[in-house]
mmCIF file of C-alpha atoms in Angstrom:
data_model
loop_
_atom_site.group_PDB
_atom_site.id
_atom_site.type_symbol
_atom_site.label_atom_id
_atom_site.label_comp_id
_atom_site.label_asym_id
_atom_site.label_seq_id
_atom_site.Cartn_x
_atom_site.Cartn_y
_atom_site.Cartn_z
ATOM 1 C CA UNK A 1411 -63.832 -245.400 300.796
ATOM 2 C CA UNK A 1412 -62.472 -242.053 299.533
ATOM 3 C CA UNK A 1413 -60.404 -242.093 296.740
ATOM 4 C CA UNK A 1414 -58.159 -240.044 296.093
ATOM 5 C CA UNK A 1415 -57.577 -238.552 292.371
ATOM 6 C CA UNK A 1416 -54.211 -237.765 291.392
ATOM 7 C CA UNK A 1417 -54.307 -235.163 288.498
ATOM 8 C CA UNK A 1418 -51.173 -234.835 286.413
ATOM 9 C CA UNK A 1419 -50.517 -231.460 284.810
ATOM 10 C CA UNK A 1420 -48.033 -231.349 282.013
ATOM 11 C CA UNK A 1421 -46.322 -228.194 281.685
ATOM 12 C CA UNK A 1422 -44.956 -226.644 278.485
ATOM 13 C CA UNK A 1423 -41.271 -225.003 278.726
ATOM 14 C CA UNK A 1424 -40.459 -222.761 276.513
ATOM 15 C CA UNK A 1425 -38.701 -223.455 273.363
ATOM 16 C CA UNK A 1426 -34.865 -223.312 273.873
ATOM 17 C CA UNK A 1427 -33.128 -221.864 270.845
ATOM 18 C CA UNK A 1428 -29.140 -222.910 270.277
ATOM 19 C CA UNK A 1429 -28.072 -221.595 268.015
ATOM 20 C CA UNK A 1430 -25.474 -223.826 265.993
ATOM 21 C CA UNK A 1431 -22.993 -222.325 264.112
ATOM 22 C CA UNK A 1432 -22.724 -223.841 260.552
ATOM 23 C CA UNK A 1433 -19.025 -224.462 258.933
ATOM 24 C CA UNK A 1434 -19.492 -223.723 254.886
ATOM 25 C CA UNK A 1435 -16.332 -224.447 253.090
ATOM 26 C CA UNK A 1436 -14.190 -221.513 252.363
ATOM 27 C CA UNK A 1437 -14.717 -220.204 248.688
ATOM 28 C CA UNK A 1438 -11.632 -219.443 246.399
ATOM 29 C CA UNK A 1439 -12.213 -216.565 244.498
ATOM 30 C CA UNK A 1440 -10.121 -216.899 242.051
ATOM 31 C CA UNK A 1441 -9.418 -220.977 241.037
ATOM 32 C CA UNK A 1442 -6.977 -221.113 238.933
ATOM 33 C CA UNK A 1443 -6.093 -224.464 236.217
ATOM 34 C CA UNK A 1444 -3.478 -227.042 237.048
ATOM 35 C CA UNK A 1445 -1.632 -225.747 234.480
ATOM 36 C CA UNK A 1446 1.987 -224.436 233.259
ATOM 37 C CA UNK A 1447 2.558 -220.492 233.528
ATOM 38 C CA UNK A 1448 3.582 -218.590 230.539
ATOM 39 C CA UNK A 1449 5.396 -215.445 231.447
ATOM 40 C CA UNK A 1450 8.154 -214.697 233.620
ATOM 41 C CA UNK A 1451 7.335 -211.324 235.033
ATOM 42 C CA UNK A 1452 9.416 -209.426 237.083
ATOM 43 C CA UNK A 1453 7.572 -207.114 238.793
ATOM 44 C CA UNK A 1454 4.089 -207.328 240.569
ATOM 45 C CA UNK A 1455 0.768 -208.315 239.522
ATOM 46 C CA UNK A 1456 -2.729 -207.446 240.897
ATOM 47 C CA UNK A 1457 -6.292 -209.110 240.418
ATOM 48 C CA UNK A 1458 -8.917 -206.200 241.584
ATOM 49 C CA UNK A 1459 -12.402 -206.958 242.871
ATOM 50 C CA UNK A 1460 -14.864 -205.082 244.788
ATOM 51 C CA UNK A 1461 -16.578 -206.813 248.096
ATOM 52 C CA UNK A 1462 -20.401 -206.149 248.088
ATOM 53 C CA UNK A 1463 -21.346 -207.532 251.237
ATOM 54 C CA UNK A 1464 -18.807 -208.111 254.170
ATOM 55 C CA UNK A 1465 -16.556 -211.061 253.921
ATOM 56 C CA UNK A 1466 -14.086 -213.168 255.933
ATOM 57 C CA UNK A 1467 -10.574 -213.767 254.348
ATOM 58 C CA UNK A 1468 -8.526 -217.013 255.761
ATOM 59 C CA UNK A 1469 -6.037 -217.546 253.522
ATOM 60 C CA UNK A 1470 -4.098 -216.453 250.614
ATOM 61 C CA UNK A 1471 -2.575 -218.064 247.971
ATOM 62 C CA UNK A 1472 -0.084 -217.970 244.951
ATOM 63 C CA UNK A 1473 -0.129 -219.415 241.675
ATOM 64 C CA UNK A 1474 1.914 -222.540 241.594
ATOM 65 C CA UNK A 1475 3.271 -223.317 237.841
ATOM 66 C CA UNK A 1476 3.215 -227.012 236.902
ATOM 67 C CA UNK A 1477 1.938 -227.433 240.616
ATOM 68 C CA UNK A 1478 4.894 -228.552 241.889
ATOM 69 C CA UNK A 1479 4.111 -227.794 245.375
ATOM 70 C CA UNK A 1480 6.973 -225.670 245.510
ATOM 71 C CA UNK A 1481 7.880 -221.905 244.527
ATOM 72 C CA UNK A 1482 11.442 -221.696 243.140
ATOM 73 C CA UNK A 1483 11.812 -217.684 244.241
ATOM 74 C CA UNK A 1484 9.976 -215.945 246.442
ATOM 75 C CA UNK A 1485 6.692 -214.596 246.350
ATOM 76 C CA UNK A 1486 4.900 -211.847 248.147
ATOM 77 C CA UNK A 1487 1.210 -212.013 248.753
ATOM 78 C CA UNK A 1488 -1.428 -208.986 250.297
ATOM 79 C CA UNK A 1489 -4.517 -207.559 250.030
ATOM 80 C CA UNK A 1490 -4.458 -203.796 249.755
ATOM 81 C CA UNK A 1491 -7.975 -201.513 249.765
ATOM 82 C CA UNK A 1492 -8.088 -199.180 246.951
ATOM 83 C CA UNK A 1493 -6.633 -195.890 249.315
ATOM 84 C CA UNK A 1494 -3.511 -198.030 249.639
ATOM 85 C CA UNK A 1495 -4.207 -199.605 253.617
ATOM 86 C CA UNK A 1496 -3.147 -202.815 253.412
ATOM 87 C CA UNK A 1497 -5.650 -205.341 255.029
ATOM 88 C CA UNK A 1498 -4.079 -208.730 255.032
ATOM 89 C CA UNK A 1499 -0.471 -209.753 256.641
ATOM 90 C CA UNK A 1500 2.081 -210.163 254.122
ATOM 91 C CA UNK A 1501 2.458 -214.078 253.155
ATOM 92 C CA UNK A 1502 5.828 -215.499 252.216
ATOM 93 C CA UNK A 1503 5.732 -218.297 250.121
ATOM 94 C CA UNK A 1504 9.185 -220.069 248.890
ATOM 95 C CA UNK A 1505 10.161 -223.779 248.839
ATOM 96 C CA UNK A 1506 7.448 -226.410 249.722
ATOM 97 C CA UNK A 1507 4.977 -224.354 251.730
ATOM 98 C CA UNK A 1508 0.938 -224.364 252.174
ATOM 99 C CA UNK A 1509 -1.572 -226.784 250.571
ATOM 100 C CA UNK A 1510 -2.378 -227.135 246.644
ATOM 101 C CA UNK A 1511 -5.366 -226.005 245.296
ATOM 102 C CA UNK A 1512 -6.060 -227.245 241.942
ATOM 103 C CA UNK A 1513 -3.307 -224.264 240.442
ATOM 104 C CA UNK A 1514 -2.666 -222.447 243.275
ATOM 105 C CA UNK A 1515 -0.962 -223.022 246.517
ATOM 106 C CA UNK A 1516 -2.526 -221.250 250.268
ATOM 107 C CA UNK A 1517 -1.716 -220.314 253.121
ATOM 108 C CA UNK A 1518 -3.628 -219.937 256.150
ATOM 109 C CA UNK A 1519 -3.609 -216.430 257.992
ATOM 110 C CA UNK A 1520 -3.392 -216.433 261.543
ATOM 111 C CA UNK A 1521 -6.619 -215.004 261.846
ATOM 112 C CA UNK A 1522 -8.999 -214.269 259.343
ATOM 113 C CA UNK A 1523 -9.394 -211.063 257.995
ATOM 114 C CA UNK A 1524 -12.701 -208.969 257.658
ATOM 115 C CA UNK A 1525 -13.054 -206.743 254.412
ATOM 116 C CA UNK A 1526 -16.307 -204.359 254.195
ATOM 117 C CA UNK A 1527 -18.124 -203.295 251.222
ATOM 118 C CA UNK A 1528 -15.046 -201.774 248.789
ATOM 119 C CA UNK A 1529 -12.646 -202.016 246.316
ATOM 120 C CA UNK A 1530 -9.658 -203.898 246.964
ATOM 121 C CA UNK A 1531 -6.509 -205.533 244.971
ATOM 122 C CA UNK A 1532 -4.790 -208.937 245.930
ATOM 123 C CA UNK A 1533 -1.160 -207.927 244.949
ATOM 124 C CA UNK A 1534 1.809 -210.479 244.124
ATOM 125 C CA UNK A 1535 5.154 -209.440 243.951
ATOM 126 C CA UNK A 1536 9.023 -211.807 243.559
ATOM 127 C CA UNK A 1537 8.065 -212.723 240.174
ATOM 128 C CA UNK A 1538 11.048 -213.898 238.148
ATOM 129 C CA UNK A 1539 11.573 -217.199 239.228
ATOM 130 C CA UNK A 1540 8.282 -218.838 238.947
ATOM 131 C CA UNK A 1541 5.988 -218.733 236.331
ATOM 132 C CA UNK A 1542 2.424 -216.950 235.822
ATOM 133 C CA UNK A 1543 -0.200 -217.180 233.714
ATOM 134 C CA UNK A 1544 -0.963 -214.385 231.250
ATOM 135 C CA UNK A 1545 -3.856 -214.355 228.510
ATOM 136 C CA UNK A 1546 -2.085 -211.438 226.177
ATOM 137 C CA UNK A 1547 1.454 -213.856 226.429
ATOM 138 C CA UNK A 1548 2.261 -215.815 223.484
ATOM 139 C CA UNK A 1549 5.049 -217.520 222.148
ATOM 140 C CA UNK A 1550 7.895 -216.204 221.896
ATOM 141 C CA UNK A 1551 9.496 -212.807 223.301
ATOM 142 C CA UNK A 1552 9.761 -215.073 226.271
ATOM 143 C CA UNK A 1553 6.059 -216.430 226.861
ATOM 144 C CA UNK A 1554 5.812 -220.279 227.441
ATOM 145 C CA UNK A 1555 5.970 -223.510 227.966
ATOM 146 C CA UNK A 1556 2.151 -223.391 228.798
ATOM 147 C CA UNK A 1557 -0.813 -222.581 227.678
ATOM 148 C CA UNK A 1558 -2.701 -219.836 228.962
ATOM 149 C CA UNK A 1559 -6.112 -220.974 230.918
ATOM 150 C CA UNK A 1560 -8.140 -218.388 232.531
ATOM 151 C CA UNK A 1561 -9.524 -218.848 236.155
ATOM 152 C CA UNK A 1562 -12.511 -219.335 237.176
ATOM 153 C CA UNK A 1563 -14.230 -216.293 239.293
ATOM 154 C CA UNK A 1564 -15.976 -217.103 242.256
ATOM 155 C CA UNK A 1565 -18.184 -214.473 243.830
ATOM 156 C CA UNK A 1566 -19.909 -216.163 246.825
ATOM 157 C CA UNK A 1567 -23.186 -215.512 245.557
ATOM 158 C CA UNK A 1568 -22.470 -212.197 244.896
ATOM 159 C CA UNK A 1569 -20.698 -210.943 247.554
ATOM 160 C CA UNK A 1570 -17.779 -209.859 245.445
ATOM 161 C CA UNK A 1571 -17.932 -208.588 241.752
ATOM 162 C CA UNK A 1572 -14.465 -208.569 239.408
ATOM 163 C CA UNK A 1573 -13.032 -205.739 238.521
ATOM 164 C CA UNK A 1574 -10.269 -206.262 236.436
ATOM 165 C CA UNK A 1575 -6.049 -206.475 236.774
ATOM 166 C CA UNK A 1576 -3.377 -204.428 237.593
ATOM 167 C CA UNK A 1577 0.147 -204.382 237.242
ATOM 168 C CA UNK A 1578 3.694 -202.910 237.627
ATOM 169 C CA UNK A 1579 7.017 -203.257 236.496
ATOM 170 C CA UNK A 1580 8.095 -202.288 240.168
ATOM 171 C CA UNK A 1581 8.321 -205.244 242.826
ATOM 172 C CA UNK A 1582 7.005 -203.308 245.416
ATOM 173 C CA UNK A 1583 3.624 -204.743 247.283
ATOM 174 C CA UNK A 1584 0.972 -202.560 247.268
ATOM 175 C CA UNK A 1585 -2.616 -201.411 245.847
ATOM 176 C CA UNK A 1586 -2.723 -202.025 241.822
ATOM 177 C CA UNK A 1587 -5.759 -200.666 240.790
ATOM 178 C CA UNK A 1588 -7.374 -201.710 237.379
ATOM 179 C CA UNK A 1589 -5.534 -201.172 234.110
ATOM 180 C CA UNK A 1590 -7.335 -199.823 231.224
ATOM 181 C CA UNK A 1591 -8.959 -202.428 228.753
ATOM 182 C CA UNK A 1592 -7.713 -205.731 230.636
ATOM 183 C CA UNK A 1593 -10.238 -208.120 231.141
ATOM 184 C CA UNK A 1594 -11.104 -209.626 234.841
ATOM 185 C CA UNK A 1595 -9.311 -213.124 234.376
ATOM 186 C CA UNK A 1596 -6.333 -211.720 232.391
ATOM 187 C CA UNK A 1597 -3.824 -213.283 235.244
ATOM 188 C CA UNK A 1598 -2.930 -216.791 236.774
ATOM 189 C CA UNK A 1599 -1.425 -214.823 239.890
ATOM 190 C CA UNK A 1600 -2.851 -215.283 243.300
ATOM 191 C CA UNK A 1601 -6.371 -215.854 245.362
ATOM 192 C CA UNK A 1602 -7.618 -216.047 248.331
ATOM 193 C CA UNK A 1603 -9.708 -218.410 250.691
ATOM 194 C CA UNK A 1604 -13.393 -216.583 252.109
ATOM 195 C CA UNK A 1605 -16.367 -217.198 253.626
ATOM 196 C CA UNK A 1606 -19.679 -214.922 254.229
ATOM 197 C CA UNK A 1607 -18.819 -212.257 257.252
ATOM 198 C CA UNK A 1608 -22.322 -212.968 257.901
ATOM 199 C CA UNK A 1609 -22.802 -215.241 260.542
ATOM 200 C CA UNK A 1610 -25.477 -217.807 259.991
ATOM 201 C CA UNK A 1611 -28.218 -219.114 262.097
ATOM 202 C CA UNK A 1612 -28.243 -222.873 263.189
ATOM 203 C CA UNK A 1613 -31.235 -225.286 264.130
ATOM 204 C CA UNK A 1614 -33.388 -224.489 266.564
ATOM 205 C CA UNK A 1615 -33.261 -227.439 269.225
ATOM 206 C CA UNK A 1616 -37.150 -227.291 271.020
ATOM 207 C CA UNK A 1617 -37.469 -229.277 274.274
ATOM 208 C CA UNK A 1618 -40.843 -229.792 276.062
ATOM 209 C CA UNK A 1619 -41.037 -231.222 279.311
ATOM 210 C CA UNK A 1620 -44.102 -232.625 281.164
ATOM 211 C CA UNK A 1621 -44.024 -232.478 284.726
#
């Protein structure tokens, strides 16, 4: 009898590489304290800080005295690069708007923003109304209720560095650069939500087959 032999081969495919985006949580840069503001300002007020490697801006935010969830004025929010362009769209908060953030309150942008390596200035104007946070405000001559509590800088692993504050007795919204001798957490003004322009690489899925 002949028999017959039945050989199986198993073939390799080549590895098949998805790449998987992975969602990190967007970084505040500047986290401000649940606290009380202690200056009523009436013009704008700038936190400066330089980007070092690309980033993705998706939301801005105001600081939100007593956190009240609500802004009794109305405040002006941008970021402006240091030869005046502004790069973000202008955010409006007043009333109950956006989602707390331990002191300040955001607001998504309709799309997120990409800053390059630079100096920039996140500018806040309509103070008057609501309350900041100053470190060189004490009592009296109109500083108070609160306490002054400086935030906490966030740099995203070093993709931005803090530069320091500006401000201006003038409303209007634009680039602030940094004033002489102020230190880089002088304010409780504004921040902003980012993430790493960078995109980054998921798990490799490898499938094998045998025929």
């Amino acid at each position: 009898m002949l028999k017959l032999r039945r050989s199986v081969l198993v073939g390799v495919v080549p590895f098949v590489l998805a790449v998987m985006p992975i969602q990190a949580s967007s970084i505040v840069a500047y986290s401000d304290p649940a606290d009380l503001g202690n200056q009523l300002w009436s013009g704008a007020l700038a936190e400066d800080f330089n980007v070092t490697s690309a980033i993705s801006v998706t939301a801005l935010g105001v600081f939100n005295s007593g956190q009240t969830g609500s802004i009794n004025g109305t405040l002006t929010v941008a970021i402006f690069a240091s030869n005046g362009t502004q790069e973000t769209p202008t955010l409006t908060f007043h009333g109950v708007v956006g989602a707390l953030i331990a002191g300040d309150l955001f607001q998504n942008l309709g799309s997120a923003v990409t800053l390059l390596p630079g100096s920039y200035s996140i500018t806040i104007s309509g103070w008057g109304n609501d309350r900041n946070g100053n470190a060189n405000c004490v009592s009296g001559g109109g500083c108070g209720p609160g306490p002054y509590t400086p935030p906490t800088l966030n740099t995203g692993g070093g993709a931005l560095s803090f530069t320091g504050v500006g401000f201006s007795a003038s409303p209007a919204l634009q680039y602030l650069g940094p004033a002489a001798s102020f230190p880089n957490n002088e304010f409780n003004a504004g921040s902003f939500e980012f993430n790493s322009a960078t995109p980054e690489p998921g798990p490799a899925i490898c499938v094998a087959m045998g025929l």
